XYZ file of N, CA and C in Angstrom:
264
model
N -24.374 53.823 103.306
C -24.543 53.681 101.864
C -24.017 54.984 101.208
N -23.489 54.837 99.993
C -23.032 55.933 99.278
C -24.138 56.556 98.418
N -24.191 57.835 98.409
C -25.326 58.499 97.763
C -24.719 59.639 96.835
N -25.004 59.537 95.540
C -24.687 60.556 94.568
C -25.899 61.390 94.221
N -25.779 62.668 94.299
C -26.985 63.459 94.005
C -26.920 63.945 92.584
N -27.524 63.175 91.695
C -27.621 63.585 90.318
C -28.990 64.258 90.161
N -28.963 65.425 89.586
C -30.221 66.200 89.313
C -30.187 66.586 87.812
N -30.572 65.696 86.869
C -30.524 66.106 85.489
C -31.496 67.140 85.140
N -30.908 68.074 84.277
C -31.716 69.182 83.845
C -31.595 69.094 82.255
N -32.626 68.833 81.531
C -32.554 68.644 80.138
C -32.750 70.028 79.432
N -31.736 70.401 78.694
C -31.835 71.684 77.908
C -31.679 71.239 76.431
N -32.010 72.088 75.505
C -31.836 71.741 74.078
C -30.399 71.313 73.824
N -30.259 70.079 73.385
C -28.926 69.465 72.898
C -27.908 69.387 74.128
N -28.361 69.468 75.390
C -27.420 69.527 76.439
C -28.131 68.822 77.634
N -27.359 67.943 78.283
C -27.781 67.219 79.499
C -26.923 67.697 80.670
N -27.511 68.232 81.675
C -26.750 68.790 82.762
C -27.075 67.909 83.965
N -25.980 67.388 84.650
C -26.114 66.622 85.816
C -25.265 67.325 86.909
N -25.730 67.447 88.069
C -25.005 67.964 89.140
C -24.697 66.886 90.217
N -23.668 66.976 90.921
C -23.318 65.964 91.938
C -22.665 66.699 93.124
N -23.094 66.354 94.268
C -22.459 66.835 95.463
C -21.533 65.793 95.979
N -20.255 66.055 95.959
C -19.262 65.065 96.379
C -18.812 65.399 97.769
N -18.755 64.370 98.563
C -18.290 64.485 99.917
C -17.332 63.366 100.215
N -16.725 63.396 101.362
C -15.754 62.338 101.779
C -16.415 60.893 101.594
N -17.693 60.830 101.932
C -18.428 59.598 101.885
C -18.640 59.023 100.398
N -18.652 59.830 99.448
C -18.933 59.355 98.114
C -17.764 59.748 97.060
N -16.705 60.065 97.625
C -15.497 60.532 96.754
C -15.142 59.443 95.818
N -14.939 58.231 96.229
C -14.496 57.145 95.429
C -15.402 56.944 94.174
N -16.735 56.889 94.487
C -17.731 56.745 93.355
C -17.639 57.910 92.400
N -17.496 59.133 92.934
C -17.448 60.337 92.085
C -16.225 60.297 91.226
N -15.051 59.822 91.699
C -13.887 59.846 90.956
C -13.976 58.807 89.831
N -14.618 57.643 90.145
C -14.907 56.657 89.088
C -15.773 57.161 87.947
N -16.802 57.962 88.362
C -17.687 58.542 87.330
C -16.908 59.564 86.467
N -16.114 60.404 87.134
C -15.336 61.425 86.310
C -14.339 60.692 85.421
N -13.706 59.721 85.865
C -12.775 58.951 84.999
C -13.501 58.322 83.782
N -14.750 57.888 84.014
C -15.528 57.398 82.827
C -15.940 58.475 81.823
N -16.177 59.673 82.331
C -16.567 60.726 81.446
C -15.510 61.472 80.703
N -14.309 61.530 81.309
C -13.223 62.292 80.706
C -12.755 61.842 79.327
N -12.636 60.534 78.999
C -12.232 60.128 77.675
C -13.139 60.612 76.560
N -14.426 60.903 76.814
C -15.385 61.236 75.800
C -15.787 62.714 75.852
N -15.122 63.397 76.773
C -15.513 64.834 76.930
C -15.130 65.744 75.788
N -16.044 66.529 75.283
C -15.754 67.562 74.316
C -14.953 68.714 74.893
N -15.147 69.013 76.190
C -14.395 70.077 76.823
C -14.392 69.610 78.345
N -13.414 70.239 79.068
C -13.265 70.122 80.502
C -12.949 71.510 81.035
N -13.677 71.976 82.072
C -13.400 73.259 82.662
C -13.494 73.033 84.122
N -12.637 73.726 84.928
C -12.717 73.793 86.311
C -12.725 75.109 86.960
N -13.195 75.198 88.180
C -13.174 76.426 88.979
C -12.953 76.043 90.416
N -12.333 76.949 91.136
C -12.039 76.688 92.532
C -12.305 77.862 93.396
N -12.718 77.691 94.566
C -12.877 78.697 95.595
C -11.823 78.554 96.664
N -11.155 79.612 97.018
C -10.008 79.621 97.871
C -10.329 80.415 99.108
N -9.568 80.296 100.132
C -9.727 80.939 101.440
C -9.343 82.448 101.358
N -8.816 82.874 100.311
C -8.483 84.251 100.113
C -8.160 84.511 98.603
N -8.066 85.813 98.236
C -7.832 86.107 96.761
C -6.780 87.166 96.573
N -6.202 87.756 97.582
C -5.206 88.763 97.437
C -4.244 88.704 98.594
N -3.120 89.409 98.319
C -2.059 89.525 99.398
C -1.791 91.001 99.663
N -1.810 91.445 100.917
C -1.708 92.777 101.323
C -0.378 93.353 100.720
N -0.445 94.547 100.097
C 0.774 95.124 99.573
C 1.042 94.664 98.154
N 0.304 93.755 97.605
C 0.547 93.239 96.268
C -0.681 93.705 95.401
N -0.429 94.677 94.574
C -1.572 95.221 93.777
C -1.408 94.821 92.339
N -2.512 94.771 91.695
C -2.509 94.511 90.194
C -2.318 95.744 89.434
N -1.662 95.629 88.223
C -1.406 96.848 87.490
C -1.691 96.354 86.050
N -2.284 97.286 85.292
C -2.513 96.998 83.845
C -1.196 96.891 83.069
N -0.217 97.528 83.694
C 1.164 97.551 83.007
C 1.920 96.236 83.303
N 1.358 95.339 84.163
C 2.060 94.090 84.422
C 2.184 93.273 83.189
N 3.322 92.617 82.944
C 3.533 91.723 81.927
C 2.847 90.421 82.281
N 2.572 89.640 81.275
C 1.928 88.262 81.591
C 2.829 87.486 82.659
N 4.199 87.537 82.540
C 4.952 86.851 83.488
C 4.807 87.440 84.836
N 4.759 88.726 84.925
C 4.495 89.362 86.309
C 3.232 89.024 86.938
N 2.172 89.073 86.065
C 0.824 88.706 86.507
C 0.797 87.279 87.024
N 1.417 86.463 86.238
C 1.414 84.973 86.628
C 2.159 84.852 88.062
N 3.272 85.472 88.181
C 4.057 85.476 89.401
C 3.172 85.877 90.629
N 2.470 87.029 90.404
C 1.611 87.465 91.480
C 0.460 86.520 91.839
N -0.102 86.021 90.812
C -1.282 85.066 91.031
C -0.734 83.785 91.656
N 0.456 83.360 91.221
C 1.071 82.146 91.816
C 1.325 82.339 93.299
N 1.721 83.514 93.740
C 1.914 83.862 95.147
C 0.629 83.717 95.934
N -0.405 84.291 95.321
C -1.743 84.134 96.021
C -2.134 82.734 96.138
N -1.954 81.973 94.984
C -2.421 80.526 95.086
C -1.611 79.772 96.042
N -0.393 80.159 96.261
C 0.462 79.345 97.195
C 0.221 79.689 98.630
N -0.449 80.815 98.867
C -0.738 81.250 100.250
C -2.101 80.652 100.707
N -3.084 80.524 99.950
C -4.425 80.121 100.416
C -4.737 78.667 100.068
N -5.740 78.251 100.653
C -6.199 76.852 100.443
C -7.425 76.724 99.615
N -7.519 75.734 98.806
C -8.756 75.436 98.074
C -9.723 74.840 98.985
N -10.952 75.516 98.976
C -12.037 74.995 99.873
C -13.199 74.316 99.106
N -13.267 74.641 97.807
C -14.292 74.075 96.908
C -13.784 74.063 95.507
N -14.218 72.947 94.784
C -13.757 72.675 93.400
C -14.945 72.449 92.539
N -14.988 73.066 91.392
C -16.103 72.751 90.536
C -15.505 72.231 89.221
N -16.229 71.323 88.585
C -15.782 70.621 87.369
C -16.865 70.485 86.390
N -16.598 70.996 85.101
C -17.591 70.839 84.060
C -17.047 69.918 83.007
N -17.752 68.890 82.653
C -17.224 67.968 81.714
C -18.249 67.905 80.530
């Protein structure tokens, strides 16, 4: 059986539900997300990766946005996503 773990927390003017998504309940979770997206006031995501830096590649306050993006793209290309968070 598929099990979604909804734990509603009622805050003033805000309803928070959490869900643990696994291989077993992925289809049901995707269906729920697809239902929520059209009415979402905002969408935000976060991810955890297997690493966050590359040896020999340092950040500098003098980096242009394009240079910073290039560095972060290299990091994102090297490591794997191991967890993904979504706020709708």
